[in-house]
mmCIF file of C-alpha atoms in Angstrom:
data_model
loop_
_atom_site.group_PDB
_atom_site.id
_atom_site.type_symbol
_atom_site.label_atom_id
_atom_site.label_comp_id
_atom_site.label_asym_id
_atom_site.label_seq_id
_atom_site.Cartn_x
_atom_site.Cartn_y
_atom_site.Cartn_z
ATOM 1 C CA UNK X 72 123.497 -4.183 4.276
ATOM 2 C CA UNK X 73 121.550 -7.411 3.597
ATOM 3 C CA UNK X 74 118.663 -8.602 5.678
ATOM 4 C CA UNK X 75 119.106 -11.342 8.226
ATOM 5 C CA UNK X 76 118.087 -14.917 7.293
ATOM 6 C CA UNK X 77 114.442 -15.615 8.018
ATOM 7 C CA UNK X 78 112.452 -18.829 8.460
ATOM 8 C CA UNK X 79 110.909 -20.101 5.224
ATOM 9 C CA UNK X 80 109.726 -23.533 6.520
ATOM 10 C CA UNK X 81 108.815 -24.392 10.110
ATOM 11 C CA UNK X 82 107.938 -27.946 11.204
ATOM 12 C CA UNK X 83 106.352 -27.654 14.621
ATOM 13 C CA UNK X 84 109.275 -25.531 15.848
ATOM 14 C CA UNK X 85 111.550 -28.585 15.887
ATOM 15 C CA UNK X 86 112.844 -28.179 12.353
ATOM 16 C CA UNK X 87 113.325 -24.840 10.560
ATOM 17 C CA UNK X 88 114.717 -24.025 7.142
ATOM 18 C CA UNK X 89 116.046 -20.465 6.713
ATOM 19 C CA UNK X 90 116.229 -18.289 3.632
ATOM 20 C CA UNK X 91 119.980 -18.692 3.352
ATOM 21 C CA UNK X 92 119.657 -22.457 3.309
ATOM 22 C CA UNK X 93 120.751 -22.986 6.917
ATOM 23 C CA UNK X 94 118.816 -25.437 9.066
ATOM 24 C CA UNK X 95 117.889 -25.564 12.708
ATOM 25 C CA UNK X 96 116.993 -28.976 14.126
ATOM 26 C CA UNK X 97 116.114 -29.363 17.802
ATOM 27 C CA UNK X 98 116.899 -32.557 19.674
ATOM 28 C CA UNK X 99 114.951 -31.314 22.681
ATOM 29 C CA UNK X 100 111.727 -33.235 21.996
ATOM 30 C CA UNK X 101 109.524 -34.203 24.909
ATOM 31 C CA UNK X 102 107.841 -37.522 24.174
ATOM 32 C CA UNK X 103 104.486 -38.286 25.784
ATOM 33 C CA UNK X 104 105.445 -41.937 26.199
ATOM 34 C CA UNK X 105 108.504 -43.751 27.441
ATOM 35 C CA UNK X 106 110.349 -46.731 26.017
ATOM 36 C CA UNK X 107 108.752 -49.967 27.259
ATOM 37 C CA UNK X 108 110.990 -52.289 29.216
ATOM 38 C CA UNK X 109 109.953 -55.651 27.734
ATOM 39 C CA UNK X 110 112.342 -58.258 29.112
ATOM 40 C CA UNK X 111 111.054 -60.830 26.662
ATOM 41 C CA UNK X 112 112.959 -59.017 23.880
ATOM 42 C CA UNK X 113 116.617 -58.000 23.849
ATOM 43 C CA UNK X 114 118.222 -55.531 21.441
ATOM 44 C CA UNK X 115 121.613 -54.378 20.259
ATOM 45 C CA UNK X 116 122.707 -51.385 18.110
ATOM 46 C CA UNK X 117 124.989 -51.793 15.122
ATOM 47 C CA UNK X 118 126.734 -49.310 12.816
ATOM 48 C CA UNK X 119 125.652 -50.337 9.334
ATOM 49 C CA UNK X 120 126.722 -47.327 7.260
ATOM 50 C CA UNK X 121 130.090 -46.012 8.348
ATOM 51 C CA UNK X 122 130.248 -43.210 5.791
ATOM 52 C CA UNK X 123 127.120 -41.565 7.096
ATOM 53 C CA UNK X 124 127.396 -42.823 10.673
ATOM 54 C CA UNK X 125 124.050 -44.599 10.508
ATOM 55 C CA UNK X 126 123.062 -47.317 13.011
ATOM 56 C CA UNK X 127 120.334 -49.821 13.229
ATOM 57 C CA UNK X 128 118.725 -51.603 16.188
ATOM 58 C CA UNK X 129 118.362 -55.355 16.131
ATOM 59 C CA UNK X 130 115.660 -56.924 18.329
ATOM 60 C CA UNK X 131 115.457 -60.545 19.234
ATOM 61 C CA UNK X 132 112.840 -62.444 21.291
ATOM 62 C CA UNK X 133 114.378 -64.229 24.308
ATOM 63 C CA UNK X 134 112.278 -67.387 24.027
ATOM 64 C CA UNK X 135 111.108 -68.885 20.781
ATOM 65 C CA UNK X 136 107.598 -70.420 20.551
ATOM 66 C CA UNK X 137 107.558 -71.024 16.768
ATOM 67 C CA UNK X 138 107.479 -74.568 15.433
ATOM 68 C CA UNK X 139 110.771 -73.914 13.636
ATOM 69 C CA UNK X 140 114.406 -73.644 14.529
ATOM 70 C CA UNK X 141 114.885 -70.280 12.817
ATOM 71 C CA UNK X 142 113.336 -66.832 13.315
ATOM 72 C CA UNK X 143 112.001 -64.755 10.391
ATOM 73 C CA UNK X 144 113.394 -61.268 9.956
ATOM 74 C CA UNK X 145 111.329 -58.074 9.878
ATOM 75 C CA UNK X 146 112.966 -54.865 8.610
ATOM 76 C CA UNK X 147 111.010 -51.933 10.089
ATOM 77 C CA UNK X 148 111.321 -48.553 8.370
ATOM 78 C CA UNK X 149 110.071 -45.728 10.560
ATOM 79 C CA UNK X 150 107.936 -42.769 9.450
ATOM 80 C CA UNK X 151 108.302 -39.051 10.048
ATOM 81 C CA UNK X 152 107.753 -37.373 6.657
ATOM 82 C CA UNK X 153 111.365 -38.134 5.739
ATOM 83 C CA UNK X 154 112.278 -35.274 8.124
ATOM 84 C CA UNK X 155 111.917 -36.840 11.571
ATOM 85 C CA UNK X 156 112.406 -40.119 13.383
ATOM 86 C CA UNK X 157 115.007 -42.464 14.798
ATOM 87 C CA UNK X 158 115.282 -46.037 15.961
ATOM 88 C CA UNK X 159 115.750 -44.573 19.478
ATOM 89 C CA UNK X 160 112.455 -42.706 19.641
ATOM 90 C CA UNK X 161 110.167 -44.301 22.212
ATOM 91 C CA UNK X 162 107.183 -45.083 19.976
ATOM 92 C CA UNK X 163 109.451 -46.578 17.284
ATOM 93 C CA UNK X 164 111.360 -48.661 19.854
ATOM 94 C CA UNK X 165 108.068 -49.837 21.415
ATOM 95 C CA UNK X 166 106.620 -50.758 18.042
ATOM 96 C CA UNK X 167 109.663 -52.853 17.159
ATOM 97 C CA UNK X 168 109.568 -54.525 20.567
ATOM 98 C CA UNK X 169 105.859 -55.324 19.949
ATOM 99 C CA UNK X 170 106.718 -56.789 16.511
ATOM 100 C CA UNK X 171 109.566 -58.933 17.812
ATOM 101 C CA UNK X 172 107.489 -60.305 20.687
ATOM 102 C CA UNK X 173 104.185 -60.703 18.842
ATOM 103 C CA UNK X 174 105.582 -62.124 15.615
ATOM 104 C CA UNK X 175 108.378 -64.177 17.256
ATOM 105 C CA UNK X 176 110.742 -62.591 14.770
ATOM 106 C CA UNK X 177 114.005 -60.654 14.852
ATOM 107 C CA UNK X 178 113.404 -57.004 13.927
ATOM 108 C CA UNK X 179 115.931 -54.756 12.275
ATOM 109 C CA UNK X 180 115.173 -51.026 12.630
ATOM 110 C CA UNK X 181 117.610 -48.818 10.663
ATOM 111 C CA UNK X 182 117.994 -45.083 10.832
ATOM 112 C CA UNK X 183 118.273 -43.209 7.553
ATOM 113 C CA UNK X 184 119.413 -39.709 6.581
ATOM 114 C CA UNK X 185 116.749 -37.089 7.129
ATOM 115 C CA UNK X 186 115.618 -34.166 5.017
ATOM 116 C CA UNK X 187 116.150 -31.311 4.362
ATOM 117 C CA UNK X 188 119.824 -31.878 5.182
ATOM 118 C CA UNK X 189 119.648 -35.007 2.982
ATOM 119 C CA UNK X 190 116.853 -34.915 0.427
ATOM 120 C CA UNK X 191 115.449 -37.920 -1.348
ATOM 121 C CA UNK X 192 116.577 -40.409 -2.542
ATOM 122 C CA UNK X 193 118.998 -40.499 0.417
ATOM 123 C CA UNK X 194 116.506 -42.313 2.664
ATOM 124 C CA UNK X 195 115.828 -44.966 0.002
ATOM 125 C CA UNK X 196 119.558 -45.469 -0.585
ATOM 126 C CA UNK X 197 120.134 -45.912 3.121
ATOM 127 C CA UNK X 198 117.394 -48.543 3.370
ATOM 128 C CA UNK X 199 119.072 -50.466 0.570
ATOM 129 C CA UNK X 200 122.339 -50.217 2.478
ATOM 130 C CA UNK X 201 120.608 -51.671 5.561
ATOM 131 C CA UNK X 202 119.546 -54.696 3.525
ATOM 132 C CA UNK X 203 123.133 -55.043 2.273
ATOM 133 C CA UNK X 204 124.324 -55.019 5.866
ATOM 134 C CA UNK X 205 121.915 -57.890 6.608
ATOM 135 C CA UNK X 206 123.251 -59.635 3.491
ATOM 136 C CA UNK X 207 126.787 -59.344 4.798
ATOM 137 C CA UNK X 208 125.816 -60.977 8.065
ATOM 138 C CA UNK X 209 124.128 -63.808 6.194
ATOM 139 C CA UNK X 210 127.103 -64.383 3.936
ATOM 140 C CA UNK X 211 129.492 -64.529 6.880
ATOM 141 C CA UNK X 212 127.312 -67.075 8.655
ATOM 142 C CA UNK X 213 126.952 -69.055 5.450
ATOM 143 C CA UNK X 214 130.685 -69.228 5.020
ATOM 144 C CA UNK X 215 131.425 -69.855 8.681
ATOM 145 C CA UNK X 216 128.920 -70.353 11.498
ATOM 146 C CA UNK X 217 131.276 -68.370 13.708
ATOM 147 C CA UNK X 218 131.937 -65.732 11.061
ATOM 148 C CA UNK X 219 129.020 -63.430 11.786
ATOM 149 C CA UNK X 220 127.979 -61.670 14.984
ATOM 150 C CA UNK X 221 127.504 -64.326 17.629
ATOM 151 C CA UNK X 222 124.455 -62.491 19.020
ATOM 152 C CA UNK X 223 122.686 -62.717 15.668
ATOM 153 C CA UNK X 224 123.465 -66.441 15.634
ATOM 154 C CA UNK X 225 122.478 -69.168 13.201
ATOM 155 C CA UNK X 226 118.854 -69.187 14.397
ATOM 156 C CA UNK X 227 117.937 -66.326 12.044
ATOM 157 C CA UNK X 228 116.245 -67.252 8.764
ATOM 158 C CA UNK X 229 117.667 -65.051 5.988
ATOM 159 C CA UNK X 230 115.297 -66.782 3.569
ATOM 160 C CA UNK X 231 112.230 -65.278 5.293
ATOM 161 C CA UNK X 232 112.624 -61.521 5.367
ATOM 162 C CA UNK X 233 109.740 -59.055 5.454
ATOM 163 C CA UNK X 234 109.864 -55.299 5.067
ATOM 164 C CA UNK X 235 107.419 -53.228 7.115
ATOM 165 C CA UNK X 236 107.260 -49.506 6.502
ATOM 166 C CA UNK X 237 105.198 -46.826 8.312
ATOM 167 C CA UNK X 238 104.188 -43.659 6.465
ATOM 168 C CA UNK X 239 107.364 -42.359 4.810
ATOM 169 C CA UNK X 240 108.801 -45.758 5.705
ATOM 170 C CA UNK X 241 105.977 -47.273 3.666
ATOM 171 C CA UNK X 242 107.054 -45.103 0.743
ATOM 172 C CA UNK X 243 110.628 -46.380 1.151
ATOM 173 C CA UNK X 244 109.328 -49.971 1.371
ATOM 174 C CA UNK X 245 107.621 -49.480 -2.026
ATOM 175 C CA UNK X 246 110.818 -48.236 -3.645
ATOM 176 C CA UNK X 247 112.757 -51.119 -2.113
ATOM 177 C CA UNK X 248 110.233 -53.550 -3.614
ATOM 178 C CA UNK X 249 110.703 -51.971 -7.022
ATOM 179 C CA UNK X 250 114.513 -51.872 -6.747
ATOM 180 C CA UNK X 251 114.906 -55.437 -5.532
ATOM 181 C CA UNK X 252 112.146 -56.928 -7.662
ATOM 182 C CA UNK X 253 110.805 -60.438 -7.079
ATOM 183 C CA UNK X 254 113.032 -63.459 -7.107
ATOM 184 C CA UNK X 255 116.195 -61.381 -7.510
ATOM 185 C CA UNK X 256 119.436 -62.969 -6.312
ATOM 186 C CA UNK X 257 121.077 -59.561 -5.796
ATOM 187 C CA UNK X 258 120.771 -59.761 -2.030
ATOM 188 C CA UNK X 259 121.355 -63.544 -1.528
ATOM 189 C CA UNK X 260 121.145 -65.124 0.983
ATOM 190 C CA UNK X 261 118.579 -62.461 1.977
ATOM 191 C CA UNK X 262 115.204 -63.308 0.453
ATOM 192 C CA UNK X 263 112.440 -60.757 0.917
ATOM 193 C CA UNK X 264 109.059 -62.548 0.943
ATOM 194 C CA UNK X 265 106.728 -59.634 1.279
ATOM 195 C CA UNK X 266 106.160 -55.987 2.115
ATOM 196 C CA UNK X 267 103.740 -54.347 4.568
ATOM 197 C CA UNK X 268 102.976 -50.662 3.990
ATOM 198 C CA UNK X 269 101.239 -48.833 6.816
ATOM 199 C CA UNK X 270 99.584 -45.715 5.253
ATOM 200 C CA UNK X 271 102.412 -45.180 2.748
ATOM 201 C CA UNK X 272 103.329 -41.510 2.342
ATOM 202 C CA UNK X 273 102.634 -40.980 -1.333
ATOM 203 C CA UNK X 274 101.854 -37.622 -2.958
ATOM 204 C CA UNK X 275 100.621 -35.948 -6.086
ATOM 205 C CA UNK X 276 99.728 -32.527 -7.371
ATOM 206 C CA UNK X 277 96.048 -33.358 -7.801
ATOM 207 C CA UNK X 278 94.353 -33.512 -4.363
ATOM 208 C CA UNK X 279 92.400 -36.553 -3.280
ATOM 209 C CA UNK X 280 89.104 -36.462 -1.430
ATOM 210 C CA UNK X 281 90.639 -37.675 1.835
ATOM 211 C CA UNK X 282 93.361 -35.025 1.650
ATOM 212 C CA UNK X 283 90.706 -32.309 1.312
ATOM 213 C CA UNK X 284 88.717 -33.797 4.184
ATOM 214 C CA UNK X 285 88.971 -32.845 7.853
ATOM 215 C CA UNK X 286 92.483 -32.850 9.344
ATOM 216 C CA UNK X 287 93.586 -35.551 11.711
ATOM 217 C CA UNK X 288 94.478 -34.984 15.335
ATOM 218 C CA UNK X 289 98.208 -34.871 14.660
ATOM 219 C CA UNK X 290 98.321 -34.459 10.887
ATOM 220 C CA UNK X 291 97.021 -31.919 8.344
ATOM 221 C CA UNK X 292 97.462 -31.179 4.672
ATOM 222 C CA UNK X 293 99.721 -28.159 5.353
ATOM 223 C CA UNK X 294 102.166 -30.354 7.234
ATOM 224 C CA UNK X 295 102.100 -33.068 4.528
ATOM 225 C CA UNK X 296 102.906 -30.454 1.887
ATOM 226 C CA UNK X 297 105.712 -29.077 4.023
ATOM 227 C CA UNK X 298 107.255 -32.504 4.372
ATOM 228 C CA UNK X 299 107.266 -32.841 0.596
ATOM 229 C CA UNK X 300 108.830 -29.414 0.073
ATOM 230 C CA UNK X 301 111.556 -30.262 2.547
ATOM 231 C CA UNK X 302 112.295 -33.809 1.318
ATOM 232 C CA UNK X 303 111.920 -33.698 -2.503
ATOM 233 C CA UNK X 304 114.915 -32.974 -4.709
ATOM 234 C CA UNK X 305 115.088 -29.193 -5.214
ATOM 235 C CA UNK X 306 112.725 -27.906 -7.864
ATOM 236 C CA UNK X 307 110.640 -31.094 -8.043
ATOM 237 C CA UNK X 308 106.897 -31.376 -7.507
ATOM 238 C CA UNK X 309 104.754 -33.914 -5.688
ATOM 239 C CA UNK X 310 104.427 -35.834 -8.995
ATOM 240 C CA UNK X 311 108.077 -36.794 -8.877
ATOM 241 C CA UNK X 312 108.484 -40.650 -9.040
ATOM 242 C CA UNK X 313 109.790 -40.617 -5.407
ATOM 243 C CA UNK X 314 106.438 -39.199 -4.282
ATOM 244 C CA UNK X 315 103.931 -40.435 -6.866
ATOM 245 C CA UNK X 316 104.336 -44.088 -7.993
ATOM 246 C CA UNK X 317 101.963 -43.391 -10.879
ATOM 247 C CA UNK X 318 103.169 -39.933 -11.990
ATOM 248 C CA UNK X 319 103.998 -39.166 -15.595
ATOM 249 C CA UNK X 320 107.727 -39.840 -15.057
ATOM 250 C CA UNK X 321 107.314 -42.851 -12.775
ATOM 251 C CA UNK X 322 108.428 -46.288 -13.969
ATOM 252 C CA UNK X 323 105.830 -48.579 -15.489
ATOM 253 C CA UNK X 324 105.183 -50.926 -12.612
ATOM 254 C CA UNK X 325 103.309 -53.334 -14.889
ATOM 255 C CA UNK X 326 106.710 -54.451 -16.175
ATOM 256 C CA UNK X 327 108.174 -54.901 -12.658
ATOM 257 C CA UNK X 328 107.932 -58.211 -10.779
ATOM 258 C CA UNK X 329 106.926 -57.453 -7.203
ATOM 259 C CA UNK X 330 106.796 -59.638 -4.101
ATOM 260 C CA UNK X 331 103.432 -59.714 -2.256
ATOM 261 C CA UNK X 332 102.382 -56.411 -0.693
ATOM 262 C CA UNK X 333 99.935 -55.718 2.149
ATOM 263 C CA UNK X 334 98.632 -52.158 2.541
ATOM 264 C CA UNK X 335 97.122 -51.184 5.928
ATOM 265 C CA UNK X 336 95.469 -47.847 6.482
ATOM 266 C CA UNK X 337 93.148 -46.067 8.919
ATOM 267 C CA UNK X 338 89.700 -45.057 7.712
ATOM 268 C CA UNK X 339 90.186 -41.455 8.879
ATOM 269 C CA UNK X 340 93.614 -40.892 7.375
ATOM 270 C CA UNK X 341 94.444 -38.081 4.997
ATOM 271 C CA UNK X 342 96.587 -40.559 3.078
ATOM 272 C CA UNK X 343 93.794 -43.137 2.751
ATOM 273 C CA UNK X 344 92.765 -42.434 -0.886
ATOM 274 C CA UNK X 345 96.347 -42.565 -2.155
ATOM 275 C CA UNK X 346 96.971 -45.885 -0.408
ATOM 276 C CA UNK X 347 93.726 -47.295 -1.753
ATOM 277 C CA UNK X 348 94.463 -46.095 -5.276
ATOM 278 C CA UNK X 349 97.964 -47.566 -5.063
ATOM 279 C CA UNK X 350 96.573 -50.991 -4.132
ATOM 280 C CA UNK X 351 93.822 -50.817 -6.740
ATOM 281 C CA UNK X 352 96.200 -49.977 -9.567
ATOM 282 C CA UNK X 353 98.659 -52.669 -8.681
ATOM 283 C CA UNK X 354 95.816 -55.199 -8.381
ATOM 284 C CA UNK X 355 94.698 -54.233 -11.878
ATOM 285 C CA UNK X 356 98.219 -54.884 -13.080
ATOM 286 C CA UNK X 357 97.991 -58.413 -11.703
ATOM 287 C CA UNK X 358 100.224 -57.863 -8.631
ATOM 288 C CA UNK X 359 99.740 -59.833 -5.455
ATOM 289 C CA UNK X 360 98.493 -57.023 -3.206
ATOM 290 C CA UNK X 361 95.942 -56.741 -0.392
ATOM 291 C CA UNK X 362 94.344 -53.614 1.064
ATOM 292 C CA UNK X 363 92.987 -53.439 4.599
ATOM 293 C CA UNK X 364 91.287 -50.450 6.211
ATOM 294 C CA UNK X 365 90.697 -49.983 9.915
ATOM 295 C CA UNK X 366 87.538 -47.956 10.460
ATOM 296 C CA UNK X 367 87.829 -44.840 12.624
ATOM 297 C CA UNK X 368 91.642 -44.948 12.891
ATOM 298 C CA UNK X 369 94.049 -42.154 12.164
ATOM 299 C CA UNK X 370 97.643 -42.008 11.000
ATOM 300 C CA UNK X 371 100.062 -44.067 13.012
ATOM 301 C CA UNK X 372 97.399 -46.067 14.820
ATOM 302 C CA UNK X 373 99.700 -49.091 15.146
ATOM 303 C CA UNK X 374 103.114 -47.507 15.497
ATOM 304 C CA UNK X 375 102.042 -44.916 18.095
ATOM 305 C CA UNK X 376 100.761 -46.285 21.393
ATOM 306 C CA UNK X 377 97.514 -44.358 21.021
ATOM 307 C CA UNK X 378 95.117 -47.226 20.402
ATOM 308 C CA UNK X 379 94.035 -50.266 22.348
ATOM 309 C CA UNK X 380 96.139 -53.294 22.911
ATOM 310 C CA UNK X 381 93.305 -55.285 21.339
ATOM 311 C CA UNK X 382 93.729 -53.367 18.070
ATOM 312 C CA UNK X 383 97.489 -53.879 18.162
ATOM 313 C CA UNK X 384 96.981 -57.604 18.661
ATOM 314 C CA UNK X 385 94.579 -57.712 15.706
ATOM 315 C CA UNK X 386 97.238 -56.107 13.509
ATOM 316 C CA UNK X 387 99.843 -58.575 14.779
ATOM 317 C CA UNK X 388 97.585 -61.518 13.819
ATOM 318 C CA UNK X 389 97.133 -60.022 10.354
ATOM 319 C CA UNK X 390 100.858 -59.726 9.935
ATOM 320 C CA UNK X 391 101.343 -63.305 11.126
ATOM 321 C CA UNK X 392 98.925 -64.564 8.468
ATOM 322 C CA UNK X 393 100.610 -62.506 5.781
ATOM 323 C CA UNK X 394 104.043 -63.808 6.720
ATOM 324 C CA UNK X 395 102.795 -67.426 6.776
ATOM 325 C CA UNK X 396 101.065 -67.079 3.364
ATOM 326 C CA UNK X 397 104.092 -65.523 1.708
ATOM 327 C CA UNK X 398 106.652 -67.924 3.196
ATOM 328 C CA UNK X 399 105.364 -70.913 1.228
#
């Protein structure tokens, strides 16, 4: 008589992988914060990927203060180690509300398939599909002003799209940038002008100094490694191209045209060295990339409501400048 299945991977008790391949995922998560009711921003949910039943949330500021008739678009890709997260989670919803209000932009926040049920590159493929959904809306409006969703309206500027990714979302944003390239007409009328990567979740077999440093309040090296084991294609290491942009099998980014990239990281993050190395290498290849470090901050300092409103406003102003510089 065989032994009963036993837990081989345990993520905080909320996600467990068993020896027989079965998975337990709890939806009973108690969040320390609630969704903010900001009446200056409205939002609607849309099904963008029927096959996998994936939805996105579209945020829109009620009043427009920009000196333009059209609102830029921000695509926000949430974090969670590829294993957790949803557009409906309070801190993700609040972050998108903050972006819509502070940037005076519409914000599109798509869900994507989670690991280990759906290992990479599923999450990247789903992000591409979210951009295609946006493309379909733009094409309908281009053909007929009444052809698209009336709530999206003609006041959305499909020519000024920005991708913002947090942690694993930052990793996805990088792969989107590589897939789409710069100046590509593949997604017309959608034109991505730039990418913002908040502490992108990159990996590698060789440890960095920051990874070997003291753990963060909510993040440690053991958890990072577990996320990789659960999300990578079976049998692959942390040097796989989906984890390590500069691994032995990764594409030569020197030959890829990339839109401008802004990397933002906290000074106390375990992922700091990888983000810094990513920016340095791309800079050496002649890419338009900027690296900013916030001293004393840990992972998720902008997307989680754990830091001051003054710091959040500072980040908003940085994003505004980046969007203005890359729109011209």
